[in-house]
Coordinates of C-alpha atoms and ligand atoms in Angstrom, one line a residue:
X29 CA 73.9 57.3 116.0
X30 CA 75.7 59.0 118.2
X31 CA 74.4 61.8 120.6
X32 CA 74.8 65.2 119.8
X33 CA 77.9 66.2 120.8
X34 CA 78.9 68.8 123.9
X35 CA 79.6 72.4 123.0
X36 CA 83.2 72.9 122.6
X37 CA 85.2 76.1 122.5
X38 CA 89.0 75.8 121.6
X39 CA 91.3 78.4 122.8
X40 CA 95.1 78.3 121.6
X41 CA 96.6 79.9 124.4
X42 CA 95.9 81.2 128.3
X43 CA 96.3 84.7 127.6
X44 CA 93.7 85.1 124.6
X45 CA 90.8 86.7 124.8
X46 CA 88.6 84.5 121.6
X47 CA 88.3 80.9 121.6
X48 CA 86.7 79.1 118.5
X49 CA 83.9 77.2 118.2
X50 CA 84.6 74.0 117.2
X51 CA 81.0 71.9 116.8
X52 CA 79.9 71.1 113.4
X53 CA 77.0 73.6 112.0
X54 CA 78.3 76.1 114.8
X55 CA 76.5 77.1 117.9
X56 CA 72.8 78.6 118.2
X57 CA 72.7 82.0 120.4
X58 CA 71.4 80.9 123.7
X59 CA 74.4 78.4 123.8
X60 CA 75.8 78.0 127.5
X61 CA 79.4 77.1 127.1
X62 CA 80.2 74.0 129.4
X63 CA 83.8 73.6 131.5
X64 CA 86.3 74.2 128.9
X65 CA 88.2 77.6 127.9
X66 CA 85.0 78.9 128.2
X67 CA 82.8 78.0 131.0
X68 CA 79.7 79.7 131.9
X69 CA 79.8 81.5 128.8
X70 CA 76.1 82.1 126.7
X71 CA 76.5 82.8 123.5
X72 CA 74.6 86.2 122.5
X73 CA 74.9 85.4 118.4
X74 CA 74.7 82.3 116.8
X75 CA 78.6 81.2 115.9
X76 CA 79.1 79.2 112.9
X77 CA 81.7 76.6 113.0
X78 CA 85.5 77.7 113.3
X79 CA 84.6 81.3 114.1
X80 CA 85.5 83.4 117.0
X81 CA 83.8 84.2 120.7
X82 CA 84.6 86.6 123.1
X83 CA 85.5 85.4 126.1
X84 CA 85.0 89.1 127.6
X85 CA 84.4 92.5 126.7
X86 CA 86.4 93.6 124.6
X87 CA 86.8 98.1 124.4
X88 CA 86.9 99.6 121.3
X89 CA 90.3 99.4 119.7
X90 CA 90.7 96.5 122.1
X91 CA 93.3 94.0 120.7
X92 CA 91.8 90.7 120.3
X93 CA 94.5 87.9 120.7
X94 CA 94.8 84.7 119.5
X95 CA 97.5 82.7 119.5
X96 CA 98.9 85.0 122.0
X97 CA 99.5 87.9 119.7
X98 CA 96.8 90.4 118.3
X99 CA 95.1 89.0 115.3
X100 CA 93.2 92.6 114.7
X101 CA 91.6 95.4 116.7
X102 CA 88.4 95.9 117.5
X103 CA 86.0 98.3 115.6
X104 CA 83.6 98.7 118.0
X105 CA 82.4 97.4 121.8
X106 CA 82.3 93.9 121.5
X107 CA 80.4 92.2 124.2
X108 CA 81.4 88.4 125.6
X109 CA 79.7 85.9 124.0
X110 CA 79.2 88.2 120.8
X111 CA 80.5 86.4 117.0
X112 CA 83.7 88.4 116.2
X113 CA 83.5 88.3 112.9
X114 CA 85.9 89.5 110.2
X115 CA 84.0 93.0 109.9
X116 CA 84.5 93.5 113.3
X117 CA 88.3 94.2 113.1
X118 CA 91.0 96.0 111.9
X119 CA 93.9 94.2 111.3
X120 CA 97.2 95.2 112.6
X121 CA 99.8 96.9 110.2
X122 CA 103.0 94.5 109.2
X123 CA 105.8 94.6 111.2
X124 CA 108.5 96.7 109.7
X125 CA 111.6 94.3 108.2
X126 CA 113.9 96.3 111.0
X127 CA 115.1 95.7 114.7
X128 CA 114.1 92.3 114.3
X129 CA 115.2 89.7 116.8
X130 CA 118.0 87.7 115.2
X131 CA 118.5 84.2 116.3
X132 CA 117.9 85.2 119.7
X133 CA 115.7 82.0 120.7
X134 CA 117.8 79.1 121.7
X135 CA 117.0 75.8 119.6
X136 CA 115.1 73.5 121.9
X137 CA 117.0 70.7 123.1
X138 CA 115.4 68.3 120.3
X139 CA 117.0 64.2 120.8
X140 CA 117.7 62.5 117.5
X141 CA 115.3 60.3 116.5
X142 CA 117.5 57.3 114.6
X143 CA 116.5 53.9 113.6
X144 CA 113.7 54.8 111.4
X145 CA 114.0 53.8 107.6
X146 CA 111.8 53.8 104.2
X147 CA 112.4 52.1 101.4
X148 CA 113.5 54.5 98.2
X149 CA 115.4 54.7 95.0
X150 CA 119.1 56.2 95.8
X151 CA 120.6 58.5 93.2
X152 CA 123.8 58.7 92.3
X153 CA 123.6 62.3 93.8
X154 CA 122.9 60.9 97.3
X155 CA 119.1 62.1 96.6
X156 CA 116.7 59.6 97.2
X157 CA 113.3 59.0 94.9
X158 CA 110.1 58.0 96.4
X159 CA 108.5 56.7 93.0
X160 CA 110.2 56.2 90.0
X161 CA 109.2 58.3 87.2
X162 CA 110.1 59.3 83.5
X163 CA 110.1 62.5 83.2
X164 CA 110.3 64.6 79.8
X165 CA 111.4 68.0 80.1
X166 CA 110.2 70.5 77.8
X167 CA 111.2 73.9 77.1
X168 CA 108.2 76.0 76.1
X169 CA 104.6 75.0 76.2
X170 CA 104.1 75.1 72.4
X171 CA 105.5 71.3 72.6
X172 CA 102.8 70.4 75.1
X173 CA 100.2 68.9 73.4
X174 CA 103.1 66.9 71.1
X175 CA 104.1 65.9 74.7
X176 CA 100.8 64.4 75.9
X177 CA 100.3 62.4 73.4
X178 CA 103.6 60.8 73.6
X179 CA 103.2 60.3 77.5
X180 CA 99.8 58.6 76.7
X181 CA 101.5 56.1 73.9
X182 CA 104.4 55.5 76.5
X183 CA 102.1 54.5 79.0
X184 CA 100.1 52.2 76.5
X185 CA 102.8 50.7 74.2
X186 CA 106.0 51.2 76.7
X187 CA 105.2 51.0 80.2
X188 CA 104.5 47.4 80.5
X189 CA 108.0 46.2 79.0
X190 CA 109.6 48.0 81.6
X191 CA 107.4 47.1 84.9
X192 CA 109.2 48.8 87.5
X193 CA 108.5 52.3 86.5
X194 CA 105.6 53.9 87.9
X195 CA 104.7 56.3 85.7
X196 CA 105.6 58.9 82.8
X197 CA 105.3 62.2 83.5
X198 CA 105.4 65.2 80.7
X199 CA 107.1 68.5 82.8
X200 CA 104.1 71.1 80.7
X201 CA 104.4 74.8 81.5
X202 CA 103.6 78.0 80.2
X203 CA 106.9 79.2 79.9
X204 CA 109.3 79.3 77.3
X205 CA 108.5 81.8 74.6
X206 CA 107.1 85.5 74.5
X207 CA 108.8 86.2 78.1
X208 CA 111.5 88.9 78.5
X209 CA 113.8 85.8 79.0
X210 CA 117.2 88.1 80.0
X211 CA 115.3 90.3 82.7
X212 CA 116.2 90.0 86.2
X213 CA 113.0 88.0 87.3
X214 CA 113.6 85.6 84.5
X215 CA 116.2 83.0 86.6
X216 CA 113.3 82.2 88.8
X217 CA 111.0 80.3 86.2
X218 CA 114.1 79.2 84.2
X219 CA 116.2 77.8 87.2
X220 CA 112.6 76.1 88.5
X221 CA 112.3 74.1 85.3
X222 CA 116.0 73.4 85.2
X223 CA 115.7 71.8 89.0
X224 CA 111.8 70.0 88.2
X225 CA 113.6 67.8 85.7
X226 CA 116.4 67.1 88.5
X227 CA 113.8 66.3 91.1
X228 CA 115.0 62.7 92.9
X229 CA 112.2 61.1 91.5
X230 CA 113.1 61.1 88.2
X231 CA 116.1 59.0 88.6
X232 CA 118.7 61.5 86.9
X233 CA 117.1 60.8 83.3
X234 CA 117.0 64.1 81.6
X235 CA 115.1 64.0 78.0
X236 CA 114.1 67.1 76.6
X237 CA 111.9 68.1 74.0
X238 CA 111.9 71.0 72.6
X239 CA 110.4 73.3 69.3
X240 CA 113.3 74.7 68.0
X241 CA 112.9 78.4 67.6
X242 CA 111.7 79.3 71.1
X243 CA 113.5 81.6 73.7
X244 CA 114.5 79.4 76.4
X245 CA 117.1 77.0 74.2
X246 CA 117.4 73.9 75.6
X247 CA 121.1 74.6 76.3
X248 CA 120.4 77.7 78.5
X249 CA 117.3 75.4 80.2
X250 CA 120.1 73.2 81.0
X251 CA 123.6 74.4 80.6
X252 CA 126.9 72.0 80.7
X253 CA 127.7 71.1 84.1
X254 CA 124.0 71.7 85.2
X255 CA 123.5 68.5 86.1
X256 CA 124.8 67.0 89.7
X257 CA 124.4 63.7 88.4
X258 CA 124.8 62.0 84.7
X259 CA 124.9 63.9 81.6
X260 CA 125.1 62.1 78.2
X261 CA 126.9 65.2 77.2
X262 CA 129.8 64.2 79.5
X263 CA 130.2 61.1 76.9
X264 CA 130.1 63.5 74.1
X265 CA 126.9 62.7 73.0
X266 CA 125.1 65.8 73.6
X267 CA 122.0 66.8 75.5
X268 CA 119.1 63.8 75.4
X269 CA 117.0 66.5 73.1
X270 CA 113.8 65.4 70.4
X271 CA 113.6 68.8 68.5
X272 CA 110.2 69.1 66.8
X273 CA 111.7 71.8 64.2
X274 CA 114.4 69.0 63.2
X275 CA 114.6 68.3 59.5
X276 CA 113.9 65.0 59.7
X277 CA 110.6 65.1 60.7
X278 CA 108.1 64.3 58.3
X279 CA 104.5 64.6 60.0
X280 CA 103.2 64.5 63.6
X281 CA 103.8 60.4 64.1
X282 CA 107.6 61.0 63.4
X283 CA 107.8 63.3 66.5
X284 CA 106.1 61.4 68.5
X285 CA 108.5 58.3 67.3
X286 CA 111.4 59.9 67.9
X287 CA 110.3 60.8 72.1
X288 CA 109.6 57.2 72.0
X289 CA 112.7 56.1 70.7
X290 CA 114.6 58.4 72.8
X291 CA 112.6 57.1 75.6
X292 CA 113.9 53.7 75.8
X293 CA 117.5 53.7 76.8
X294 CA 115.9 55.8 80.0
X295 CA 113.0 53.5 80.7
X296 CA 115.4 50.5 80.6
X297 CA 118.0 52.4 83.4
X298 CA 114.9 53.3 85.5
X299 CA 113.5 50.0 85.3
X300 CA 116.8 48.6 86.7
X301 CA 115.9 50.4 89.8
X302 CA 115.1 49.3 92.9
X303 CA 113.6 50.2 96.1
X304 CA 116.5 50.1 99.2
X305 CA 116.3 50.6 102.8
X306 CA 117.4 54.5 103.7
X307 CA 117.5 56.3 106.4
X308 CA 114.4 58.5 107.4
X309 CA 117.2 61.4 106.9
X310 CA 116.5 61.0 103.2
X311 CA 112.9 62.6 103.1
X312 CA 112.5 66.0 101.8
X313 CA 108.9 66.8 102.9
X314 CA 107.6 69.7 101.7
X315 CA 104.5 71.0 103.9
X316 CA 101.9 73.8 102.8
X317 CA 98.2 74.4 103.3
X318 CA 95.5 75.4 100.8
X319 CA 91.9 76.0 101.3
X320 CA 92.3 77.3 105.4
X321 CA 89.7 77.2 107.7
X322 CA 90.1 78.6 112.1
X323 CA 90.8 74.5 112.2
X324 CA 94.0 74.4 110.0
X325 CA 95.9 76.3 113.1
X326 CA 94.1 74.2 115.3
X327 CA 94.2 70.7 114.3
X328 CA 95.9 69.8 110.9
X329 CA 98.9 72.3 111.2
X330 CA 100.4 71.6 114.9
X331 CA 100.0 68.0 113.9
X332 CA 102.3 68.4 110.8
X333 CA 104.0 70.5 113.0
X334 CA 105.1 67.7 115.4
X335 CA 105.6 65.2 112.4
X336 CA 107.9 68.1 111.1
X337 CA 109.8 68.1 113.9
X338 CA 110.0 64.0 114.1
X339 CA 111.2 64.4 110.5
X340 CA 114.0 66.7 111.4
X341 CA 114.7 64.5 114.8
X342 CA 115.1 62.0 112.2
X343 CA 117.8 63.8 110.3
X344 CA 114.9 64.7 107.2
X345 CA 114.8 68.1 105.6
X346 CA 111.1 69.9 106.1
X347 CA 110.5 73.0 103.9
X348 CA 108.0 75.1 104.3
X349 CA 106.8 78.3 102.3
X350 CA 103.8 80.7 101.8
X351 CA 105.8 84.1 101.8
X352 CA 102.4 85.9 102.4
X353 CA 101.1 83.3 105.5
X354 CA 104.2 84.3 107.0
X355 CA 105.0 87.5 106.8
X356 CA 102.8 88.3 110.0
X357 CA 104.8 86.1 111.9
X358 CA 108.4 87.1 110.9
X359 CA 109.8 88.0 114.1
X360 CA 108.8 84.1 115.2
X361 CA 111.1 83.5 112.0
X362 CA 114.1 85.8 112.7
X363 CA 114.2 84.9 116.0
X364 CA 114.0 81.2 115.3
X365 CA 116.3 81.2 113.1
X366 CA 119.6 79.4 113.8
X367 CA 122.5 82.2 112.9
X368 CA 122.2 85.3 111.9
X369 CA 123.2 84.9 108.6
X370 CA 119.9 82.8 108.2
X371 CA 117.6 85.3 110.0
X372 CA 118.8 87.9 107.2
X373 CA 117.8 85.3 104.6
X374 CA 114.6 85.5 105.9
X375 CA 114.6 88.9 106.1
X376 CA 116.0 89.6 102.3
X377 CA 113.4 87.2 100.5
X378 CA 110.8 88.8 102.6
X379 CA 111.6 92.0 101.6
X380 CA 112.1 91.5 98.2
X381 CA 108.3 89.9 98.6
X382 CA 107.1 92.8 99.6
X383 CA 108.4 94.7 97.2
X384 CA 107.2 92.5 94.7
X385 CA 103.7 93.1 96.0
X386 CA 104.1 96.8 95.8
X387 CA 104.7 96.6 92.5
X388 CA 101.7 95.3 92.0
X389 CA 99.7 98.0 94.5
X390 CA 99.0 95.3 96.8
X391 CA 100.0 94.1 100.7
X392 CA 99.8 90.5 102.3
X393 CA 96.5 91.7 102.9
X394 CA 95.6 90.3 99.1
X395 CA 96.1 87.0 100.2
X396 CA 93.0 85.8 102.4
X397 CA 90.1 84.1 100.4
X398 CA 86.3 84.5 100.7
X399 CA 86.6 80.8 101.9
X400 CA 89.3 81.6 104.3
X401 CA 86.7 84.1 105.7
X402 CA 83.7 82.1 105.6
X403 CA 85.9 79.7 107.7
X404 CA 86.6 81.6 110.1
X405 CA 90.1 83.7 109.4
X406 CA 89.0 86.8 109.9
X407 CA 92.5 88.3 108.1
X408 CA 96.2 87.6 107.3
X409 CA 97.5 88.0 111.0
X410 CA 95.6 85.6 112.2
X411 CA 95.8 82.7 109.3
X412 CA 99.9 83.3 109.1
X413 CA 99.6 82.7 112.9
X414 CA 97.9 79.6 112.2
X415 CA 99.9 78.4 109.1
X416 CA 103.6 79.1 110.1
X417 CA 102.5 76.0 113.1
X418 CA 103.3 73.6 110.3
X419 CA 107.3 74.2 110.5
X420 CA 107.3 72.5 114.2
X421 CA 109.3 74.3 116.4
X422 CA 113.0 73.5 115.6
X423 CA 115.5 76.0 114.6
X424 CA 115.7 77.2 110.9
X425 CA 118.7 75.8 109.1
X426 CA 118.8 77.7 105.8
X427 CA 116.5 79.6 103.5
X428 CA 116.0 79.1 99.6
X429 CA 115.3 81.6 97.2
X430 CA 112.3 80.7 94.9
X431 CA 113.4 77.8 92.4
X432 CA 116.5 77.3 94.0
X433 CA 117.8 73.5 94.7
X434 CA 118.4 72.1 97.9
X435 CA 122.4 71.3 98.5
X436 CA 123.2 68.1 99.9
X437 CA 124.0 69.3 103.3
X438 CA 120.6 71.4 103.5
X439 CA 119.4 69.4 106.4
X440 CA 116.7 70.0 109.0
X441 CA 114.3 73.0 108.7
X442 CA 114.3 74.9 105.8
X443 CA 112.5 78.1 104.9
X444 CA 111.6 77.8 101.0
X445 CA 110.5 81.2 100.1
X446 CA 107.6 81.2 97.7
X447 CA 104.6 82.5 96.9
X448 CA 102.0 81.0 98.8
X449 CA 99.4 80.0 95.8
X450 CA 99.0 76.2 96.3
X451 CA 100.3 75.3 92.8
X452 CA 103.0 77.6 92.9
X453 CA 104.5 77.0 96.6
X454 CA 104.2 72.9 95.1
X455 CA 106.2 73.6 91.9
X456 CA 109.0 75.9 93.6
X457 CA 109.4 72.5 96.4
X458 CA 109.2 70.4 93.6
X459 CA 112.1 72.6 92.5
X460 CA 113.6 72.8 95.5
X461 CA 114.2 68.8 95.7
X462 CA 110.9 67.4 97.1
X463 CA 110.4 64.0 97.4
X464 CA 106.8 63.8 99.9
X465 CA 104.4 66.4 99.8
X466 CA 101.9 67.0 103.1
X467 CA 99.4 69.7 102.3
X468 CA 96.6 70.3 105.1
X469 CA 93.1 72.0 104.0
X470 CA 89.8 72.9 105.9
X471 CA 87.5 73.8 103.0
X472 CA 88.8 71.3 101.0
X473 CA 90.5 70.8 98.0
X474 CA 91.3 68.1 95.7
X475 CA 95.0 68.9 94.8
X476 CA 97.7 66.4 93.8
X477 CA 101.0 66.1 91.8
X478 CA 102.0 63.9 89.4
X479 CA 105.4 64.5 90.2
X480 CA 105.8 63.6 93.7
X481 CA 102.7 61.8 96.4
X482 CA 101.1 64.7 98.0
X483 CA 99.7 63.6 101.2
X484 CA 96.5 65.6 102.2
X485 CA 95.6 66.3 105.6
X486 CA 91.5 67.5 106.3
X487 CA 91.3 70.0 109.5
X488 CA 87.6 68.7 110.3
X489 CA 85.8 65.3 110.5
X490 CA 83.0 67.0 109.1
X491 CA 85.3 67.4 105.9
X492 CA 87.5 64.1 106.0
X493 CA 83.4 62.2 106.3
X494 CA 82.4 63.7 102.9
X495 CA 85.7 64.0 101.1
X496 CA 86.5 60.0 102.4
X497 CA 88.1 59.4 99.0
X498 CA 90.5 62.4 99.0
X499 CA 91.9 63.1 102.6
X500 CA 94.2 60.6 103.8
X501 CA 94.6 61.6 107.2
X502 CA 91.6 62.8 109.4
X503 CA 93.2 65.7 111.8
X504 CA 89.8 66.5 112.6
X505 CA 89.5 64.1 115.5
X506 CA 91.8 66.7 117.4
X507 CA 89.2 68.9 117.6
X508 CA 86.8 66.2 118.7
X509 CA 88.9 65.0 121.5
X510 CA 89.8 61.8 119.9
X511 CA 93.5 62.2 119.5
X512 CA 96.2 64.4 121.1
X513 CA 98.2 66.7 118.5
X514 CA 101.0 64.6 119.7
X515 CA 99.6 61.3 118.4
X516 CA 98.2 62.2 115.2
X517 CA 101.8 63.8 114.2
X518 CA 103.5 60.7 115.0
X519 CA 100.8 59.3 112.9
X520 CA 101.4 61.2 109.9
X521 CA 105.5 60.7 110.2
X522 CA 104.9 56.6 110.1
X523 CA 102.1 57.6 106.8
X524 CA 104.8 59.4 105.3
X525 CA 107.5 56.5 105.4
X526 CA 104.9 54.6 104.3
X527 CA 103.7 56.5 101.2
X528 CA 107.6 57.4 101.0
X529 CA 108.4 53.3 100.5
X530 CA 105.5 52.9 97.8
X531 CA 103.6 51.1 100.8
X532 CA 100.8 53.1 100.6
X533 CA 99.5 55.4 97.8
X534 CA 97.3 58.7 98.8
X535 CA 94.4 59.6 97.3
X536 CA 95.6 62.0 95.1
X537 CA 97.9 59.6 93.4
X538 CA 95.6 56.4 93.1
X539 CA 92.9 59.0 91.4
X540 CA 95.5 60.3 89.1
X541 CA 94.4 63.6 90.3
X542 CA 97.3 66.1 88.9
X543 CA 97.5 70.0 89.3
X544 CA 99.6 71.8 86.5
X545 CA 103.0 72.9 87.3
X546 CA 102.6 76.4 87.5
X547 CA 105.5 78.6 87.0
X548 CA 106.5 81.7 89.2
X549 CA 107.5 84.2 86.9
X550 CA 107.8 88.2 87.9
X551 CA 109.2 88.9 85.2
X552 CA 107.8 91.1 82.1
X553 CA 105.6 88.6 79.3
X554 CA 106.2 90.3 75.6
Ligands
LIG10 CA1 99.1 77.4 99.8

C-alpha cells in the first residue's frame, strides 16, 4: 500500500486568506501544515476533508476570501489554524443587477484549435447527432405508461431489423394537462418539449403520441413551420401523430400497434444513417455540476473549464447554466461578456430569476444542500465561485432563455439560463440542442440521460475509487498532485470526441442509468 500521504492544503489564489484541506478523512488537530500555501501552520481543530483553514486571524466581520473575492464574513474571532465552518459566517448580500461592468474585460487572445474531428450523424439542419435515437414525442403524461410499453416492444420486436439505431427513447413528462396552458410561464415547458423532440440526436424523426382531449394539442406542441428540418406535413400528410382517443382503437394492443406501425418508416430512415467525420465545431457540450463538494472548484470544474475552452478553440458551442450557482458571480458574467447586448442578456434572465424566487419568498440562498455543506461549501457565494470555473474563460457569445433552441450560428460560449436542479438544467440543454453532456460531482451522484451520453466527472479519488463503475473521468488526481488542471482538461476534450464518435460509452449509458425529463414550469397548475 502506499504510505500515508503528506498533508495538503489547496489555496485558489495568493490573496486568500482559507485554503482547503485536501487529504482524505481530513486532518486531526495537532496537524503541522508542511511547505505548501500553508507552511508552518498547526491546525487548532480537526478539519474534515474539503473544508476551510485559516491561514491567519481573521477579526470579527473579517471577510474571508476565497477565490479572491469574499465568500462570507466572519461571526466571530477566528484564530489561524481554526475549522471555518459554515456556522462561522455570514454570507455576503447579492450584488444588485445595476452598474454592472458591461463587457469591459477584453476576450483573451484564445488561437483556434482546428484539425480535430469526431465521427457523428449530420442532419439535414447542419446539427450533428452523437447516437442515433428514436424518439417518440408525447404530449401529456397520461400517454406515458402506453408509451413504455411500446418502447419496450420496439426494442424487443423492432430494434434488431434495423441494427444501426441505438436505442428508442419515449420523451415522458408531466406536462400536458391540468396546467394554465395560455399563462405567461407556460412557453417555457411547452417550447422545451417542442425543442427535446428536435434534439440532433433524434435524426429529425418527429412521431407523436398523443390522448386526444388534453391541453397541449399536438398541433400547438408543434405548430407548422416548427420544424428546421423535415416535416411530413410539408408533403401534405399531416403531423406523424398515434392518437390514443382515435376511433379506431379497439383495446390497449391496438395502440400499441399503431406506435409500432408508425414507427417503422422512421426506424428504416434512421437506420440508413451513418456515422461521418465532422469537425470538432459540431459539439454542443452542455456542462453542469450536481452533488458539490470544496473539490468541484478545485479539481473537476477548472478541468472542464480548460476542455471548455479547447471546445470553443475548436469552433464547439459550450453552454453552461445553474442561474442560482451564478448569480454570486454575475459581475465575472457581465463583464465577460462579449457585447453589451449580451451582458444585458445576462442581466434580464437573471433578474427575471430573481424575481421568480421572490415569488416564491426565497433568495439564491435556497440553493445549497446539507451535502454541499457537509462538503465543505459553506454557502452560495462561495459554491457559484466554484461552479461558474466550468465556463473556461473565453468570452460569452450569446445567452438563451430557458427552453429556447440554439441557432445555427450560436457558436462558442453560451450562457443557458436555467434553473440549476440537475434534471432541470439537463432537460432545458437537452432543449437547447445538446449533443454531449459533462456533469462534474463530489458527493456523488449517479445521473444519466437517455437522450444524450452524459459524461460524469468525480472531484475526489476517494469518490472516483468507490463509484469505479459510474465516474468516467477521475479529476481527483488534481488534488493529489498527479495531474495538472491543464492535462486532465485536454483529457476530457479527447473523452468527449470519443464518447461523441460512439467510441466509447460512459457509465451512465452502458448501465442504462436514465433520470426523467423534468420540465421547468413557473407557471400556475389547475
Ligand atoms: Ca446542477
Amino acid at each position: 500500500m502506499s504510505s500515508t500521504p503528506a498533508p495538503l492544503a489547496i489555496r485558489m489564489h495568493p490573496a486568500d486568506n482559507v485554503a482547503i484541506i485536501a487529504n482524505d478523512g481530513g486532518l486531526p488537530a495537532g496537524t503541522c501544515m508542511p511547505a505548501g500555501a500553508a507552511t508552518g501552520l498547526v491546525l487548532r481543530d480537526k478539519v474534515p476533508q474539503g473544508h476551510k483553514v485559516a491561514l491567519v486571524d481573521l477579526a470579527a466581520g473579517q471577510a474571508v476570501i476565497r477565490y479572491n473575492v469574499p465568500v462570507g464574513f466572519a461571526r466571530q474571532a477566528i484564530a489561524a489554524g481554526s475549522w471555518v465552518h459554515e456556522r462561522l459566517l455570514d454570507i455576503p448580500p447579492a450584488r444588485e443587477l445595476k452598474d454592472l461592468p458591461m463587457a469591459t474585460l477584453e476576450a483573451p487572445a484564445m488561437e483556434a484549435l482546428p484539425g480535430y474531428t469526431f465521427e457523428g450523424y449530420v442532419n439535414r439542419d447542419g446539427s450533428v447527432g452523437t447516437r442515433n435515437l428514436l424518439a417518440i414525442t408525447t404530449t401529456v403524461q397520461c400517454v406515458a405508461g402506453v408509451v413504455k410499453i411500446a418502447a419496450e416492444r420496439i426494442e424487443r420486436e423492432l430494434l434488431p431489423l434495423y441494427p444501426n439505431v441505438d436505442g428508442v427513447v419515449g420523451l415522458e413528462h408531466s406536462y400536458g394537462c391540468g396546467v394554465a396552458i395560455d399563462a405567461p410561464g407556460a412557453e417555457i415547458p411547452i417550447r422545451t418539449l417542442r425543442h427535446i423532440s428536435l434534439n440532433p440526436n433524434f435524426g429529425g424523426e418527429v412521431l407523436v403520441v398523443s390522448l386526444g382531449c388534453e391541453k397541449l394539442q399536438p398541433d400547438r406542441l408543434l405548430p407548422p413551420g416548427s420544424f428546421p428540418i423535415q416535416d411530413s406535413r410539408d408533403e401534405g400528410k399531416g403531423l406523424d401523430l398515434v392518437c390514443l382517443q382515435d376511433d379506431a382503437h379497439v383495446g390497449l394492443m391496438s395502440m400499441i400497434d399503431s406506435i409500432l406501425e408508425r414507427a417503422k418508416p422512421h426506424l428504416a430512415r434512421l437506420n440508413a444513417r451513418r456515422r461521418q467525420s465532422v469537425p470538432a465545431s459540431a459539439l454542443v457540450v452542455g456542462v453542469q455540476c450536481g452533488g458539490s463538494d470544496a473539490f468541484s472548484g478545485v479539481t473537476a470544474n477548472p478541468a472542464v473549464g480548460h476542455m471548455a475552452d479547447l471546445i470553443v478553440r475548436a469552433g464547439g458551442t459550450v453552454m453552461f447554466s445553474e442561474n442560482t450557482e451564478v448569480r454570486d458571480a454575475v459581475e465575472q458574467l457581465t463583464s465577460r461578456a462579449a457585447t453589451p447586448a449580451v451582458a444585458e442578456d445576462i442581466v434580464r434572465e437573471l433578474a427575471w430569476y430573481d424575481q421568480y424566487l421572490e415569488r416564491g419568498r426565497v433568495d439564491r440562498t435556497a440553493n445549497t444542500t446539507p451535502g454541499n455543506k457537509a462538503g465543505g461549501l459553506s454557502n452560495i457565494a462561495e459554491k457559484a465561485m466554484g461552479s461558474i470555473i466550468k465556463s473556461g474563460s473565453s468570452a460569452i457569445s450569446s445567452v438563451l432563455s430557458p427552453g429556447e433552441k440554439l441557432k445555427a450560428d450560436q457558436k462558442g460560449l453560451v450562457f443557458a439560463a436555467t434553473p440549476a436542479s440537475d434534471f432541470i438544467c439537463g432537460t432545458l440543454q437537452l432543449a437547447a440542442g445538446m449533443n454531449v453532456h459533462v456533469f462534474t460531482t463530489g458527493r456523488g451522484t449517479p445521473y444519466g440521460l437517455a437522450e444524450v451520453p452524459v459524461i460524469k466527472v468525480a472531484t475526489r479519488t476517494d469518490l472516483a475509487r468507490r463509484w469505479h463503475d459510474l465516474m468516467d473521468i477521475n479529476a481527483g488526481r488534481i488534488a493529489d498532485g498527479q495531474a495538472s488542471i491543464e492535462e486532465l482538461g485536454l483529457e476530457l476534450f479527447h473523452f468527449v470526441l470519443d464518447v461523441a464518435s460512439g467510441r466509447k460509452k460512459t457509465w451512465a449509458e452502458q448501465w442504462k442509468l436514465h433520470n426523467a425529463l423534468v420540465l421547468f414550469n413557473p407557471a400556475p397548475i389547475t
